[in-house]
Short mmCIF file of C-alpha atoms in Angstrom, two decimals:
data_model
loop_
_atom_site.label_atom_id
_atom_site.label_comp_id
_atom_site.label_asym_id
_atom_site.label_seq_id
_atom_site.Cartn_x
_atom_site.Cartn_y
_atom_site.Cartn_z
CA MET G 1067 9.47 -1.72 -6.84
CA VAL G 1068 9.28 1.97 -5.89
CA SER G 1069 9.81 4.31 -8.83
CA LEU G 1070 13.16 6.03 -8.71
CA ASP G 1071 11.44 9.38 -8.86
CA ASP G 1072 9.33 8.63 -5.78
CA GLN G 1073 12.27 7.10 -3.95
CA ILE G 1074 14.33 10.27 -4.39
CA TYR G 1075 11.60 12.46 -2.90
CA ILE G 1076 10.85 9.99 -0.11
CA GLN G 1077 14.51 9.94 0.89
CA ARG G 1078 14.67 13.73 0.86
CA VAL G 1079 11.65 13.94 3.15
CA LEU G 1080 13.21 11.36 5.47
CA ASP G 1081 16.38 13.45 5.50
CA GLY G 1082 14.36 16.37 6.83
CA ASN G 1083 13.45 18.21 3.64
CA THR G 1084 9.71 18.58 4.28
CA SER G 1085 9.08 20.64 1.15
CA SER G 1086 9.97 17.60 -1.00
CA PHE G 1087 6.70 16.10 0.18
CA THR G 1088 4.99 18.64 -2.10
CA HIS G 1089 6.00 16.59 -5.09
CA LEU G 1090 4.39 13.43 -3.67
CA VAL G 1091 1.19 15.26 -2.68
CA GLU G 1092 0.97 16.87 -6.11
CA LYS G 1093 1.46 13.55 -7.86
CA TYR G 1094 -1.03 11.48 -5.87
CA LYS G 1095 -3.59 13.95 -4.52
CA ASP G 1096 -6.23 13.36 -7.18
CA MET G 1097 -6.15 9.59 -6.90
CA VAL G 1098 -6.15 9.68 -3.09
CA PHE G 1099 -9.07 12.10 -3.23
CA THR G 1100 -10.86 9.85 -5.74
CA VAL G 1101 -10.48 6.81 -3.46
CA CYS G 1102 -11.79 8.81 -0.49
CA PHE G 1103 -14.67 10.28 -2.47
CA ARG G 1104 -15.81 6.90 -3.80
CA ILE G 1105 -16.32 5.79 -0.19
CA LEU G 1106 -17.48 8.99 1.48
CA ARG G 1107 -19.46 10.46 -1.44
CA GLN G 1108 -19.16 13.97 -0.03
CA ARG G 1109 -16.62 16.29 -1.57
CA GLU G 1110 -15.79 18.20 1.63
CA ASP G 1111 -15.48 15.04 3.73
CA ALA G 1112 -13.37 13.36 1.08
CA GLU G 1113 -11.02 16.32 0.90
CA ASP G 1114 -10.64 16.43 4.69
CA VAL G 1115 -9.89 12.72 4.80
CA ALA G 1116 -7.49 13.01 1.85
CA GLN G 1117 -5.59 15.65 3.84
CA GLN G 1118 -5.48 13.33 6.84
CA VAL G 1119 -4.15 10.58 4.57
CA PHE G 1120 -1.20 12.70 3.49
CA LEU G 1121 -0.50 13.74 7.08
CA LYS G 1122 -0.52 10.09 8.17
CA ALA G 1123 1.69 9.16 5.24
CA PHE G 1124 4.15 11.90 6.16
CA LYS G 1125 4.31 10.91 9.80
CA ASN G 1126 4.75 7.24 8.97
CA LEU G 1127 6.98 7.59 5.96
CA HIS G 1128 9.78 5.82 7.82
CA SER G 1129 7.65 2.70 7.92
CA PHE G 1130 7.35 2.56 4.13
CA GLU G 1131 9.77 -0.22 3.31
CA GLY G 1132 9.61 0.02 -0.47
CA LYS G 1133 8.42 -3.57 -0.86
CA SER G 1134 5.40 -2.34 -2.81
CA LYS G 1135 4.80 0.76 -4.90
CA PHE G 1136 4.52 3.98 -2.95
CA SER G 1137 1.09 4.52 -4.51
CA THR G 1138 -0.12 1.13 -3.23
CA TRP G 1139 1.04 2.02 0.30
CA LEU G 1140 -0.58 5.44 0.08
CA TYR G 1141 -3.89 4.15 -1.32
CA THR G 1142 -3.99 1.55 1.44
CA ILE G 1143 -3.86 4.38 3.99
CA ALA G 1144 -6.49 6.28 1.98
CA TYR G 1145 -8.84 3.30 1.75
CA ARG G 1146 -8.57 2.41 5.44
CA THR G 1147 -8.88 6.01 6.63
CA ALA G 1148 -11.93 6.60 4.44
CA ILE G 1149 -13.56 3.33 5.50
CA SER G 1150 -12.99 4.08 9.18
CA GLY G 1151 -14.45 7.56 8.71
CA SER G 1152 -17.55 6.35 6.93
CA GLN G 1153 -20.56 4.24 7.62
CA VAL G 1154 -19.48 1.74 5.00
CA LYS G 1155 -18.87 -1.62 6.57
CA LYS G 1156 -15.64 -3.26 5.57
CA PRO G 1157 -16.78 -5.99 3.21
CA GLU G 1158 -16.06 -9.57 4.06
CA THR G 1159 -17.99 -11.37 1.39
CA ILE G 1160 -19.94 -10.37 -1.63
CA SER G 1161 -23.64 -10.12 -1.30
CA ASP G 1162 -25.78 -10.50 -4.36
CA GLU G 1163 -28.18 -8.03 -2.84
CA LEU G 1164 -25.65 -5.32 -3.44
CA TYR G 1165 -26.25 -5.65 -7.10
CA THR G 1166 -29.42 -4.79 -8.80
CA GLU G 1167 -29.39 -5.31 -12.48
CA LYS G 1168 -30.39 -1.89 -13.61
CA GLY G 1169 -31.11 -0.87 -17.11
CA PRO G 1170 -29.73 2.39 -18.46
CA GLN G 1171 -30.68 4.98 -15.87
CA GLN G 1172 -31.53 7.57 -18.42
CA GLU G 1173 -31.84 7.82 -22.13
CA PHE G 1174 -28.82 9.59 -23.46
CA PRO G 1175 -29.76 12.51 -25.63
CA GLN G 1176 -27.86 12.70 -28.87
CA ILE G 1177 -24.62 11.00 -27.92
CA GLU G 1178 -22.75 12.72 -30.70
CA GLU G 1179 -23.79 16.06 -29.31
CA LEU G 1180 -22.59 15.41 -25.77
CA THR G 1181 -19.73 17.60 -24.72
CA SER G 1182 -16.78 16.15 -22.88
CA ALA G 1183 -18.06 17.76 -19.67
CA GLU G 1184 -21.45 16.09 -20.12
CA GLN G 1185 -19.82 12.73 -20.78
CA ARG G 1186 -17.82 13.22 -17.57
CA VAL G 1187 -21.05 13.73 -15.64
CA TYR G 1188 -22.55 10.52 -17.02
CA VAL G 1189 -19.43 8.49 -16.29
CA ARG G 1190 -19.12 9.84 -12.75
CA GLU G 1191 -22.79 9.22 -12.06
CA ALA G 1192 -22.45 5.67 -13.33
CA ILE G 1193 -19.51 5.00 -11.02
CA ALA G 1194 -21.32 6.68 -8.14
CA ALA G 1195 -24.24 4.28 -8.68
CA LEU G 1196 -21.96 1.34 -7.84
CA PRO G 1197 -21.56 0.17 -4.25
CA GLU G 1198 -18.82 2.26 -2.57
CA ILE G 1199 -16.18 -0.45 -2.47
CA ASP G 1200 -16.74 -1.35 -6.11
CA GLY G 1201 -16.34 2.29 -7.08
CA VAL G 1202 -12.93 2.18 -5.43
CA LEU G 1203 -12.01 -1.06 -7.20
CA ILE G 1204 -13.03 0.29 -10.59
CA SER G 1205 -11.10 3.53 -9.97
CA LEU G 1206 -7.96 1.68 -8.92
CA TYR G 1207 -8.21 -0.72 -11.85
CA TYR G 1208 -8.89 1.76 -14.62
CA LEU G 1209 -7.49 5.05 -13.37
CA ASP G 1210 -4.32 3.84 -11.71
CA GLU G 1211 -3.98 0.58 -13.64
CA CYS G 1212 -3.57 -1.37 -10.42
CA ASN G 1213 -3.51 -5.11 -10.88
CA VAL G 1214 -5.58 -7.53 -8.83
CA GLN G 1215 -2.68 -8.21 -6.47
CA GLU G 1216 -2.27 -4.52 -5.69
CA ILE G 1217 -6.02 -4.07 -5.23
CA MET G 1218 -5.98 -6.99 -2.79
CA GLU G 1219 -3.19 -5.29 -0.84
CA ILE G 1220 -4.99 -1.96 -0.75
CA THR G 1221 -8.44 -3.23 0.17
CA GLY G 1222 -7.61 -6.37 2.10
CA LEU G 1223 -10.10 -8.31 -0.02
CA ASN G 1224 -9.20 -11.76 -1.27
CA GLU G 1225 -8.47 -12.50 -4.90
CA SER G 1226 -11.79 -14.03 -5.86
CA ASN G 1227 -13.66 -11.23 -4.10
CA VAL G 1228 -11.75 -8.60 -6.07
CA LYS G 1229 -12.25 -10.42 -9.36
CA VAL G 1230 -15.96 -11.01 -8.85
CA ARG G 1231 -16.56 -7.42 -7.72
CA LEU G 1232 -14.64 -6.03 -10.67
CA HIS G 1233 -16.52 -8.26 -13.08
CA ARG G 1234 -19.91 -7.29 -11.71
CA ALA G 1235 -19.06 -3.61 -11.51
CA ARG G 1236 -17.88 -3.63 -15.12
CA LYS G 1237 -21.04 -5.40 -16.14
CA GLN G 1238 -23.18 -2.81 -14.38
CA LEU G 1239 -21.20 0.06 -15.89
CA LYS G 1240 -21.60 -1.40 -19.36
CA VAL G 1241 -25.35 -1.45 -18.88
CA THR G 1242 -25.49 2.04 -17.38
CA LEU G 1243 -23.20 3.58 -19.95
CA GLU G 1244 -24.51 1.61 -22.93
CA GLY G 1245 -25.13 4.63 -25.11
CA LEU G 1246 -21.79 6.23 -24.39
CA LEU G 1247 -19.97 2.95 -24.86
CA LYS G 1248 -21.47 2.36 -28.29
CA HIS G 1249 -20.36 5.80 -29.32
CA GLU G 1250 -16.87 5.24 -27.92
CA MET G 1251 -16.66 1.83 -29.61
CA LYS G 1252 -17.42 3.35 -32.98
CA SER G 1253 -14.31 5.43 -32.69
CA ILE G 1254 -12.28 2.38 -31.60
CA LEU G 1255 -13.49 -0.11 -34.22
CA MET H 675 -23.28 -43.37 -32.70
CA SER H 676 -26.41 -42.53 -34.65
CA ASP H 677 -27.43 -40.14 -31.86
CA ASN H 678 -24.17 -38.25 -32.26
CA MET H 679 -24.64 -38.05 -36.00
CA ASP H 680 -28.17 -36.75 -35.49
CA LYS H 681 -26.86 -34.11 -33.11
CA LYS H 682 -24.13 -33.06 -35.51
CA ALA H 683 -26.52 -32.93 -38.41
CA GLY H 684 -28.86 -30.70 -36.39
CA MET H 685 -26.20 -28.12 -35.48
CA GLU H 686 -25.88 -24.95 -37.47
CA SER H 687 -22.44 -23.44 -37.89
CA PRO H 688 -21.82 -19.73 -37.56
CA SER H 689 -19.60 -17.92 -40.02
CA LYS H 690 -15.87 -18.71 -39.88
CA ASP H 691 -14.91 -15.41 -38.31
CA PHE H 692 -17.65 -15.63 -35.67
CA THR H 693 -15.20 -16.08 -32.76
CA ALA H 694 -12.85 -13.40 -34.03
CA GLN H 695 -15.70 -10.94 -34.43
CA LEU H 696 -17.08 -11.73 -31.01
CA MET H 697 -13.69 -11.28 -29.36
CA GLN H 698 -13.14 -8.07 -31.26
CA GLN H 699 -16.48 -6.81 -29.97
CA ILE H 700 -15.66 -7.77 -26.36
CA GLU H 701 -12.19 -6.21 -26.54
CA ALA H 702 -13.55 -3.02 -28.11
CA GLU H 703 -16.17 -2.78 -25.37
CA GLU H 704 -13.48 -3.21 -22.70
CA ARG H 705 -11.25 -0.61 -24.33
CA ALA H 706 -14.16 1.79 -24.65
CA LEU H 707 -15.03 1.39 -20.97
CA SER H 708 -11.39 1.82 -19.99
CA SER H 709 -11.12 4.93 -22.14
CA LEU H 710 -14.30 6.47 -20.75
CA ILE H 711 -13.34 5.86 -17.13
CA SER H 712 -9.73 6.95 -17.50
CA ASN H 713 -10.77 10.12 -19.33
CA HIS H 714 -13.64 11.10 -17.08
CA GLY H 715 -13.44 9.08 -13.85
CA LYS H 716 -10.67 10.82 -11.96
CA LEU H 717 -11.76 13.51 -9.54
CA GLU H 718 -9.73 16.57 -8.75
CA THR H 719 -9.08 18.20 -5.42
CA SER H 720 -9.69 21.88 -4.86
CA ASP H 721 -6.91 24.34 -5.71
CA ALA H 722 -6.20 24.93 -2.02
CA PHE H 723 -5.62 21.26 -1.25
CA LEU H 724 -1.86 21.15 -1.64
CA ALA H 725 -1.35 24.38 0.30
CA GLY H 726 -3.62 23.03 3.05
CA VAL H 727 -1.60 19.83 3.43
CA MET H 728 1.75 21.60 3.39
CA GLU H 729 0.52 24.19 5.89
CA GLN H 730 -0.37 21.42 8.32
CA LEU H 731 3.03 19.83 7.81
CA GLU H 732 4.91 23.02 8.55
CA GLY H 733 7.33 22.54 11.41
CA LYS H 734 6.62 18.83 11.58
CA SER H 735 9.12 16.17 10.81
CA VAL H 736 8.81 12.54 9.94
CA ALA H 737 8.34 10.53 13.10
CA ARG H 738 11.38 8.46 13.83
CA PRO H 739 10.64 5.09 15.36
CA TYR H 740 12.50 4.10 18.52
CA ARG H 741 15.50 2.10 17.62
CA PRO H 742 18.10 1.04 20.20
CA VAL H 743 21.33 2.82 19.45
CA ILE H 744 23.36 -0.29 20.12
CA PRO H 745 22.03 -3.03 17.86
CA LYS H 746 20.98 -6.38 19.23
CA ALA H 747 23.82 -8.04 17.36
CA VAL H 748 26.40 -6.03 19.32
CA TRP H 749 24.75 -6.93 22.63
CA ALA H 750 24.63 -10.56 21.54
CA GLY H 751 28.33 -10.39 20.71
CA ILE H 752 29.18 -8.87 24.10
CA ALA H 753 27.07 -11.50 25.86
CA ALA H 754 28.72 -14.27 23.84
CA VAL H 755 32.21 -13.03 24.72
CA PHE H 756 31.45 -12.89 28.45
CA THR H 757 29.66 -16.23 28.42
CA GLY H 758 32.54 -17.80 26.53
CA LEU H 759 35.04 -16.33 28.97
CA ALA H 760 33.07 -17.60 31.95
CA LEU H 761 32.74 -21.08 30.47
CA PHE H 762 36.38 -21.21 29.54
CA LEU H 763 37.46 -20.17 33.02
CA SER H 764 35.10 -22.58 34.78
CA PHE H 765 36.22 -25.59 32.73
CA SER H 766 39.88 -24.67 32.86
CA GLY H 767 39.62 -24.52 36.65
CA GLN H 768 37.97 -27.92 36.92
CA THR H 769 40.31 -30.42 38.57
CA GLY H 770 38.33 -33.62 38.38
CA SER H 771 34.96 -35.16 37.62
CA ASP H 772 34.16 -35.62 41.33
CA SER H 773 34.35 -31.89 42.15
CA SER H 774 31.23 -30.59 43.87
CA LEU H 775 29.36 -27.43 42.92
CA ASP H 776 31.04 -25.50 45.74
CA LYS H 777 34.46 -26.64 44.64
CA ARG H 778 33.73 -25.66 41.08
CA TYR H 779 32.47 -22.27 42.25
CA ASP H 780 35.64 -21.78 44.23
CA SER H 781 37.75 -22.79 41.29
CA VAL H 782 35.93 -20.29 39.06
CA LEU H 783 36.63 -17.56 41.59
CA GLU H 784 40.24 -18.66 41.75
CA SER H 785 40.47 -18.60 37.98
CA PHE H 786 39.04 -15.10 37.85
CA ASN H 787 41.42 -14.01 40.59
CA ALA H 788 44.33 -15.57 38.74
CA PHE H 789 43.22 -13.83 35.56
CA PHE H 790 43.16 -10.39 37.15
CA ALA H 791 45.75 -10.78 39.93
CA GLY H 792 48.65 -10.73 37.51
CA SER H 793 48.12 -7.09 36.72
CA GLY H 794 46.83 -6.03 40.14
CA PHE H 795 43.64 -4.37 41.31
CA LEU H 796 43.69 -1.69 38.62
CA HIS H 797 42.31 -4.23 36.17
CA TYR H 798 39.08 -4.43 38.16
CA ILE H 799 38.62 -0.78 37.36
CA LEU H 800 40.43 -0.53 34.07
CA ILE H 801 38.75 -3.39 32.19
CA PRO H 802 35.11 -2.46 32.98
CA THR H 803 35.88 1.21 32.37
CA THR H 804 37.43 0.39 29.01
CA ALA H 805 34.40 -1.73 28.11
CA VAL H 806 31.98 1.06 29.04
CA ALA H 807 34.07 3.57 27.09
CA LEU H 808 34.03 1.35 24.03
CA ILE H 809 30.24 0.99 24.26
CA LEU H 810 29.84 4.76 24.56
CA LEU H 811 32.08 5.28 21.54
CA LEU H 812 30.01 2.78 19.57
CA ASP H 813 26.89 4.60 20.72
CA LEU H 814 28.30 7.94 19.55
CA GLY H 815 29.27 6.47 16.18
CA PHE H 816 25.77 5.07 15.58
CA ARG H 817 24.13 8.32 16.62
CA LYS H 818 26.26 10.32 14.20
CA LYS H 819 25.59 7.85 11.41
CA ARG H 820 21.82 8.16 11.91
CA GLY H 821 21.92 11.92 12.31
CA MET H 822 20.46 11.73 15.80
CA SER H 823 21.38 14.34 18.35
#
């Protein structure tokens, strides 16, 4: 289950070679930071918590049994640490009130003229407009290509909860990013 | 029957490739969303992040959980051997079904005495000492294997 690459570095760290942990931090730091940021919404806080996540992971590396991917184990620590450090209540059930069917938040200027940096801003704002937990789910699903099972393991949500949240978040993103999506679809079709 | 025919007659049919087109549209939308998020959704840490983490880890080592040096299985084996020996000696010393608890206790003592008396008192010292030495050797072996000091 654990990639051979990760397993080699994990074993080296367990054997006392602390500097091998650099490889694991380098590989996963952006995704861990993304998970933390989606919940905390403050760059400085998210970076502090992301550091704590890696420290926790290092200290508890012996308890990683390799039954799941290393990334899943690490993101679970990230999710729980960020949740415990935030005001976000761990979700039990989905509330419809969380979702407000919003139209496009702003008219996109000339889509064709948008630079990649501007597109990035729109996409990040659209994800930031989602409820915190859903932002995490969307990030795990699209950025790390986690499947529903892995997302369940990371977040502790049940299967239907994950599926419904993902569906609704996607729906909201499609509305918010309508202009950008149409432009992107033209290049796909 | 006639109701069904009326219903069928009233339905309009979309073009033949309606479903295919619709699915193509849905899939394209999904791919576009996936592409947008994967290209622009990941956030990056500051340049000093890695150095910060490694600095905090300096001099630290992975916490090793407490694990008994002698595994449970070995203790279970030792216990089984002694229990087996005790049972064997108690039943081998039993003379009849009418023997009381005291008699049986005496016979167990006699059996133990008979077991050790053959080689003299040294066995009272030698056997436990050998057992302890073996356990310590096992302990040392496990420690070396796990790289513990």
